[in-house]
């Protein structure tokens, strides 16, 4: 397991070193091109970087050598413990002490490396700051001032919006508190006035729509009359046809009302007769009731025949009025 971990770490380390080497090579190629820009490094910085790289490589080689020596010592001790019949997972006091010493040394080396890197970074920053025509990644004073102005304006607008909202809430709260003895669901005078205005506007819009529809209908009737006088194929109905249809509808409504009134009277008479029958248990109907029902059925059939005859006459009249207008084929 430890060998696998060490192998994985070595592979990751080698991959990182290869990536850094590739990036450094691309950087050198860009720096060696003609017409180098302000981001190129001075020979002193290049020499410093090479020295740092060499020192790091030497330190890395030293660390790897120490790790190999420690691993070899550990394997030797492990083999010795196995040959003595001890558990392979048990560590001797010498091994524990050795591991503690190795851990302490690694911590010290890590602290020394971090201190050295911090020192190198400070030196590099000092050299970069002293290099002329450097590439400035920061923002200039004008851009920073513009940003501060935008931030201040936004803060002012936000404060103004919050102040307006607070004032409106205060006015609304005052109106609510001024309502004495009223139902909590009641509306204030402003809301009532607004609702009345909306209702008045809706009524005005409705009247305007109805007037517009009436005007359009009048124009349509005028066009139909003109087309009829000119002998055109009129798909609409003439005023005579419309009047006849209205008469038919009125007649139907009148007959329906009469029928409903007759049925209502008959039902009332039937209920009255039933209420006067006391102590009788008759499942059938009396001869008088049967005669009344028969009379009602005959009257209904007679009214139906009269209605059909009337409709036939009205249809014939409509056909005579429409004959010659070209509204229907064959008329």
PDB file of N, CA and C in Angstrom, residues 245-308:
ATOM      1  N   UNK A 245     -88.025  37.003 -39.275  1.00  0.00           N
ATOM      2  CA  UNK A 245     -87.427  36.128 -38.255  1.00  0.00           C
ATOM      3  C   UNK A 245     -87.734  36.634 -36.850  1.00  0.00           C
ATOM      4  N   UNK A 246     -87.700  37.940 -36.669  1.00  0.00           N
ATOM      5  CA  UNK A 246     -88.035  38.478 -35.355  1.00  0.00           C
ATOM      6  C   UNK A 246     -89.488  38.174 -34.987  1.00  0.00           C
ATOM      7  N   UNK A 247     -90.406  38.281 -35.963  1.00  0.00           N
ATOM      8  CA  UNK A 247     -91.802  37.962 -35.678  1.00  0.00           C
ATOM      9  C   UNK A 247     -91.954  36.498 -35.292  1.00  0.00           C
ATOM     10  N   UNK A 248     -91.233  35.611 -36.001  1.00  0.00           N
ATOM     11  CA  UNK A 248     -91.307  34.184 -35.682  1.00  0.00           C
ATOM     12  C   UNK A 248     -90.784  33.919 -34.275  1.00  0.00           C
ATOM     13  N   UNK A 249     -89.667  34.574 -33.919  1.00  0.00           N
ATOM     14  CA  UNK A 249     -89.117  34.371 -32.587  1.00  0.00           C
ATOM     15  C   UNK A 249     -90.065  34.869 -31.510  1.00  0.00           C
ATOM     16  N   UNK A 250     -90.685  36.023 -31.750  1.00  0.00           N
ATOM     17  CA  UNK A 250     -91.639  36.546 -30.770  1.00  0.00           C
ATOM     18  C   UNK A 250     -92.840  35.627 -30.625  1.00  0.00           C
ATOM     19  N   UNK A 251     -93.308  35.088 -31.736  1.00  0.00           N
ATOM     20  CA  UNK A 251     -94.453  34.178 -31.684  1.00  0.00           C
ATOM     21  C   UNK A 251     -94.103  32.901 -30.919  1.00  0.00           C
ATOM     22  N   UNK A 252     -92.900  32.378 -31.152  1.00  0.00           N
ATOM     23  CA  UNK A 252     -92.464  31.178 -30.428  1.00  0.00           C
ATOM     24  C   UNK A 252     -92.370  31.449 -28.935  1.00  0.00           C
ATOM     25  N   UNK A 253     -91.826  32.594 -28.571  1.00  0.00           N
ATOM     26  CA  UNK A 253     -91.720  32.917 -27.157  1.00  0.00           C
ATOM     27  C   UNK A 253     -93.092  33.060 -26.514  1.00  0.00           C
ATOM     28  N   UNK A 254     -94.038  33.671 -27.267  1.00  0.00           N
ATOM     29  CA  UNK A 254     -95.389  33.833 -26.716  1.00  0.00           C
ATOM     30  C   UNK A 254     -96.069  32.486 -26.519  1.00  0.00           C
ATOM     31  N   UNK A 255     -95.935  31.589 -27.532  1.00  0.00           N
ATOM     32  CA  UNK A 255     -96.562  30.269 -27.414  1.00  0.00           C
ATOM     33  C   UNK A 255     -95.931  29.451 -26.276  1.00  0.00           C
ATOM     34  N   UNK A 256     -94.612  29.586 -26.130  1.00  0.00           N
ATOM     35  CA  UNK A 256     -93.947  28.855 -25.057  1.00  0.00           C
ATOM     36  C   UNK A 256     -94.421  29.335 -23.696  1.00  0.00           C
ATOM     37  N   UNK A 257     -94.588  30.657 -23.540  1.00  0.00           N
ATOM     38  CA  UNK A 257     -95.091  31.184 -22.278  1.00  0.00           C
ATOM     39  C   UNK A 257     -96.505  30.693 -21.994  1.00  0.00           C
ATOM     40  N   UNK A 258     -97.374  30.646 -23.070  1.00  0.00           N
ATOM     41  CA  UNK A 258     -98.734  30.151 -22.882  1.00  0.00           C
ATOM     42  C   UNK A 258     -98.733  28.685 -22.458  1.00  0.00           C
ATOM     43  N   UNK A 259     -97.886  27.878 -23.108  1.00  0.00           N
ATOM     44  CA  UNK A 259     -97.809  26.467 -22.738  1.00  0.00           C
ATOM     45  C   UNK A 259     -97.344  26.281 -21.304  1.00  0.00           C
ATOM     46  N   UNK A 260     -96.350  27.040 -20.915  1.00  0.00           N
ATOM     47  CA  UNK A 260     -95.876  26.925 -19.542  1.00  0.00           C
ATOM     48  C   UNK A 260     -96.957  27.335 -18.549  1.00  0.00           C
ATOM     49  N   UNK A 261     -97.732  28.369 -18.865  1.00  0.00           N
ATOM     50  CA  UNK A 261     -98.804  28.798 -17.976  1.00  0.00           C
ATOM     51  C   UNK A 261     -99.885  27.733 -17.868  1.00  0.00           C
ATOM     52  N   UNK A 262    -100.235  27.100 -19.004  1.00  0.00           N
ATOM     53  CA  UNK A 262    -101.259  26.047 -18.983  1.00  0.00           C
ATOM     54  C   UNK A 262    -100.793  24.860 -18.148  1.00  0.00           C
ATOM     55  N   UNK A 263     -99.533  24.439 -18.366  1.00  0.00           N
ATOM     56  CA  UNK A 263     -99.001  23.321 -17.585  1.00  0.00           C
ATOM     57  C   UNK A 263     -98.974  23.644 -16.104  1.00  0.00           C
ATOM     58  N   UNK A 264     -98.606  24.876 -15.771  1.00  0.00           N
ATOM     59  CA  UNK A 264     -98.574  25.271 -14.372  1.00  0.00           C
ATOM     60  C   UNK A 264     -99.967  25.208 -13.752  1.00  0.00           C
ATOM     61  N   UNK A 265    -100.991  25.677 -14.469  1.00  0.00           N
ATOM     62  CA  UNK A 265    -102.364  25.629 -13.961  1.00  0.00           C
ATOM     63  C   UNK A 265    -102.841  24.195 -13.809  1.00  0.00           C
ATOM     64  N   UNK A 266    -102.508  23.351 -14.774  1.00  0.00           N
ATOM     65  CA  UNK A 266    -102.909  21.944 -14.691  1.00  0.00           C
ATOM     66  C   UNK A 266    -102.242  21.255 -13.510  1.00  0.00           C
ATOM     67  N   UNK A 267    -100.983  21.553 -13.279  1.00  0.00           N
ATOM     68  CA  UNK A 267    -100.292  20.952 -12.134  1.00  0.00           C
ATOM     69  C   UNK A 267    -100.916  21.404 -10.818  1.00  0.00           C
ATOM     70  N   UNK A 268    -101.264  22.691 -10.736  1.00  0.00           N
ATOM     71  CA  UNK A 268    -101.902  23.174  -9.526  1.00  0.00           C
ATOM     72  C   UNK A 268    -103.250  22.495  -9.291  1.00  0.00           C
ATOM     73  N   UNK A 269    -104.019  22.305 -10.347  1.00  0.00           N
ATOM     74  CA  UNK A 269    -105.318  21.626 -10.231  1.00  0.00           C
ATOM     75  C   UNK A 269    -105.144  20.177  -9.803  1.00  0.00           C
ATOM     76  N   UNK A 270    -104.121  19.516 -10.364  1.00  0.00           N
ATOM     77  CA  UNK A 270    -103.856  18.128  -9.995  1.00  0.00           C
ATOM     78  C   UNK A 270    -103.449  18.021  -8.526  1.00  0.00           C
ATOM     79  N   UNK A 271    -102.597  18.934  -8.061  1.00  0.00           N
ATOM     80  CA  UNK A 271    -102.197  18.913  -6.662  1.00  0.00           C
ATOM     81  C   UNK A 271    -103.397  19.203  -5.744  1.00  0.00           C
ATOM     82  N   UNK A 272    -104.288  20.090  -6.186  1.00  0.00           N
ATOM     83  CA  UNK A 272    -105.464  20.384  -5.364  1.00  0.00           C
ATOM     84  C   UNK A 272    -106.358  19.170  -5.217  1.00  0.00           C
ATOM     85  N   UNK A 273    -106.519  18.437  -6.301  1.00  0.00           N
ATOM     86  CA  UNK A 273    -107.350  17.235  -6.244  1.00  0.00           C
ATOM     87  C   UNK A 273    -106.718  16.173  -5.357  1.00  0.00           C
ATOM     88  N   UNK A 274    -105.433  16.019  -5.476  1.00  0.00           N
ATOM     89  CA  UNK A 274    -104.771  15.031  -4.627  1.00  0.00           C
ATOM     90  C   UNK A 274    -104.881  15.396  -3.158  1.00  0.00           C
ATOM     91  N   UNK A 275    -104.825  16.704  -2.858  1.00  0.00           N
ATOM     92  CA  UNK A 275    -104.901  17.099  -1.456  1.00  0.00           C
ATOM     93  C   UNK A 275    -106.284  16.845  -0.856  1.00  0.00           C
ATOM     94  N   UNK A 276    -107.342  16.797  -1.697  1.00  0.00           N
ATOM     95  CA  UNK A 276    -108.697  16.554  -1.203  1.00  0.00           C
ATOM     96  C   UNK A 276    -108.995  15.070  -1.056  1.00  0.00           C
ATOM     97  N   UNK A 277    -108.137  14.207  -1.516  1.00  0.00           N
ATOM     98  CA  UNK A 277    -108.346  12.768  -1.383  1.00  0.00           C
ATOM     99  C   UNK A 277    -107.775  12.303  -0.056  1.00  0.00           C
ATOM    100  N   UNK A 278    -108.644  11.865   0.876  1.00  0.00           N
ATOM    101  CA  UNK A 278    -108.208  11.474   2.222  1.00  0.00           C
ATOM    102  C   UNK A 278    -108.530  10.012   2.457  1.00  0.00           C
ATOM    103  N   UNK A 279    -107.572   9.276   3.003  1.00  0.00           N
ATOM    104  CA  UNK A 279    -107.788   7.886   3.405  1.00  0.00           C
ATOM    105  C   UNK A 279    -107.910   6.922   2.262  1.00  0.00           C
ATOM    106  N   UNK A 280    -107.524   7.244   1.051  1.00  0.00           N
ATOM    107  CA  UNK A 280    -107.632   6.345  -0.094  1.00  0.00           C
ATOM    108  C   UNK A 280    -106.250   5.828  -0.434  1.00  0.00           C
ATOM    109  N   UNK A 281    -106.212   4.556  -0.775  1.00  0.00           N
ATOM    110  CA  UNK A 281    -104.952   3.919  -1.191  1.00  0.00           C
ATOM    111  C   UNK A 281    -105.145   3.374  -2.585  1.00  0.00           C
ATOM    112  N   UNK A 282    -105.142   4.230  -3.547  1.00  0.00           N
ATOM    113  CA  UNK A 282    -105.381   3.835  -4.923  1.00  0.00           C
ATOM    114  C   UNK A 282    -104.095   3.994  -5.714  1.00  0.00           C
ATOM    115  N   UNK A 283    -103.677   2.885  -6.287  1.00  0.00           N
ATOM    116  CA  UNK A 283    -102.469   2.927  -7.118  1.00  0.00           C
ATOM    117  C   UNK A 283    -102.781   3.426  -8.515  1.00  0.00           C
ATOM    118  N   UNK A 284    -104.006   3.257  -8.978  1.00  0.00           N
ATOM    119  CA  UNK A 284    -104.379   3.706 -10.302  1.00  0.00           C
ATOM    120  C   UNK A 284    -104.930   5.118 -10.263  1.00  0.00           C
ATOM    121  N   UNK A 285    -105.266   5.664 -11.458  1.00  0.00           N
ATOM    122  CA  UNK A 285    -105.833   7.002 -11.582  1.00  0.00           C
ATOM    123  C   UNK A 285    -107.327   6.896 -11.780  1.00  0.00           C
ATOM    124  N   UNK A 286    -107.985   7.916 -11.297  1.00  0.00           N
ATOM    125  CA  UNK A 286    -109.432   7.914 -11.419  1.00  0.00           C
ATOM    126  C   UNK A 286    -109.830   8.226 -12.862  1.00  0.00           C
ATOM    127  N   UNK A 287    -111.062   7.854 -13.275  1.00  0.00           N
ATOM    128  CA  UNK A 287    -111.508   8.158 -14.652  1.00  0.00           C
ATOM    129  C   UNK A 287    -111.464   9.656 -14.962  1.00  0.00           C
ATOM    130  N   UNK A 288    -111.802  10.496 -13.957  1.00  0.00           N
ATOM    131  CA  UNK A 288    -111.761  11.927 -14.213  1.00  0.00           C
ATOM    132  C   UNK A 288    -110.334  12.407 -14.488  1.00  0.00           C
ATOM    133  N   UNK A 289    -109.364  11.857 -13.694  1.00  0.00           N
ATOM    134  CA  UNK A 289    -107.968  12.255 -13.897  1.00  0.00           C
ATOM    135  C   UNK A 289    -107.478  11.810 -15.274  1.00  0.00           C
ATOM    136  N   UNK A 290    -107.855  10.588 -15.658  1.00  0.00           N
ATOM    137  CA  UNK A 290    -107.454  10.096 -16.979  1.00  0.00           C
ATOM    138  C   UNK A 290    -108.069  10.953 -18.075  1.00  0.00           C
ATOM    139  N   UNK A 291    -109.334  11.351 -17.884  1.00  0.00           N
ATOM    140  CA  UNK A 291    -109.972  12.197 -18.887  1.00  0.00           C
ATOM    141  C   UNK A 291    -109.288  13.555 -18.976  1.00  0.00           C
ATOM    142  N   UNK A 292    -108.903  14.110 -17.812  1.00  0.00           N
ATOM    143  CA  UNK A 292    -108.209  15.395 -17.821  1.00  0.00           C
ATOM    144  C   UNK A 292    -106.863  15.289 -18.544  1.00  0.00           C
ATOM    145  N   UNK A 293    -106.141  14.201 -18.257  1.00  0.00           N
ATOM    146  CA  UNK A 293    -104.846  14.024 -18.931  1.00  0.00           C
ATOM    147  C   UNK A 293    -105.021  13.865 -20.433  1.00  0.00           C
ATOM    148  N   UNK A 294    -106.049  13.132 -20.833  1.00  0.00           N
ATOM    149  CA  UNK A 294    -106.294  12.955 -22.262  1.00  0.00           C
ATOM    150  C   UNK A 294    -106.616  14.294 -22.926  1.00  0.00           C
ATOM    151  N   UNK A 295    -107.421  15.133 -22.212  1.00  0.00           N
ATOM    152  CA  UNK A 295    -107.763  16.438 -22.767  1.00  0.00           C
ATOM    153  C   UNK A 295    -106.522  17.312 -22.901  1.00  0.00           C
ATOM    154  N   UNK A 296    -105.655  17.250 -21.899  1.00  0.00           N
ATOM    155  CA  UNK A 296    -104.411  18.022 -21.977  1.00  0.00           C
ATOM    156  C   UNK A 296    -103.558  17.555 -23.142  1.00  0.00           C
ATOM    157  N   UNK A 297    -103.450  16.230 -23.340  1.00  0.00           N
ATOM    158  CA  UNK A 297    -102.651  15.710 -24.449  1.00  0.00           C
ATOM    159  C   UNK A 297    -103.220  16.136 -25.788  1.00  0.00           C
ATOM    160  N   UNK A 298    -104.551  16.123 -25.920  1.00  0.00           N
ATOM    161  CA  UNK A 298    -105.167  16.555 -27.184  1.00  0.00           C
ATOM    162  C   UNK A 298    -104.897  18.033 -27.436  1.00  0.00           C
ATOM    163  N   UNK A 299    -105.009  18.865 -26.387  1.00  0.00           N
ATOM    164  CA  UNK A 299    -104.729  20.278 -26.576  1.00  0.00           C
ATOM    165  C   UNK A 299    -103.267  20.501 -26.967  1.00  0.00           C
ATOM    166  N   UNK A 300    -102.370  19.754 -26.350  1.00  0.00           N
ATOM    167  CA  UNK A 300    -100.955  19.896 -26.708  1.00  0.00           C
ATOM    168  C   UNK A 300    -100.712  19.489 -28.152  1.00  0.00           C
ATOM    169  N   UNK A 301    -101.359  18.401 -28.610  1.00  0.00           N
ATOM    170  CA  UNK A 301    -101.193  17.967 -29.998  1.00  0.00           C
ATOM    171  C   UNK A 301    -101.782  18.993 -30.955  1.00  0.00           C
ATOM    172  N   UNK A 302    -102.923  19.581 -30.584  1.00  0.00           N
ATOM    173  CA  UNK A 302    -103.522  20.592 -31.435  1.00  0.00           C
ATOM    174  C   UNK A 302    -102.613  21.816 -31.548  1.00  0.00           C
ATOM    175  N   UNK A 303    -102.041  22.234 -30.404  1.00  0.00           N
ATOM    176  CA  UNK A 303    -101.136  23.391 -30.454  1.00  0.00           C
ATOM    177  C   UNK A 303     -99.899  23.084 -31.298  1.00  0.00           C
ATOM    178  N   UNK A 304     -99.432  21.849 -31.223  1.00  0.00           N
ATOM    179  CA  UNK A 304     -98.267  21.480 -32.016  1.00  0.00           C
ATOM    180  C   UNK A 304     -98.576  21.520 -33.497  1.00  0.00           C
ATOM    181  N   UNK A 305     -99.763  21.019 -33.881  1.00  0.00           N
ATOM    182  CA  UNK A 305    -100.144  21.077 -35.288  1.00  0.00           C
ATOM    183  C   UNK A 305    -100.290  22.513 -35.763  1.00  0.00           C
ATOM    184  N   UNK A 306    -100.912  23.348 -34.925  1.00  0.00           N
ATOM    185  CA  UNK A 306    -101.051  24.748 -35.304  1.00  0.00           C
ATOM    186  C   UNK A 306     -99.687  25.427 -35.451  1.00  0.00           C
ATOM    187  N   UNK A 307     -98.789  25.092 -34.563  1.00  0.00           N
ATOM    188  CA  UNK A 307     -97.451  25.688 -34.645  1.00  0.00           C
ATOM    189  C   UNK A 307     -96.752  25.271 -35.920  1.00  0.00           C
ATOM    190  N   UNK A 308     -96.819  23.984 -36.271  1.00  0.00           N
ATOM    191  CA  UNK A 308     -96.190  23.516 -37.499  1.00  0.00           C
ATOM    192  C   UNK A 308     -96.790  24.187 -38.727  1.00  0.00           C
TER     193      UNK A 308
END
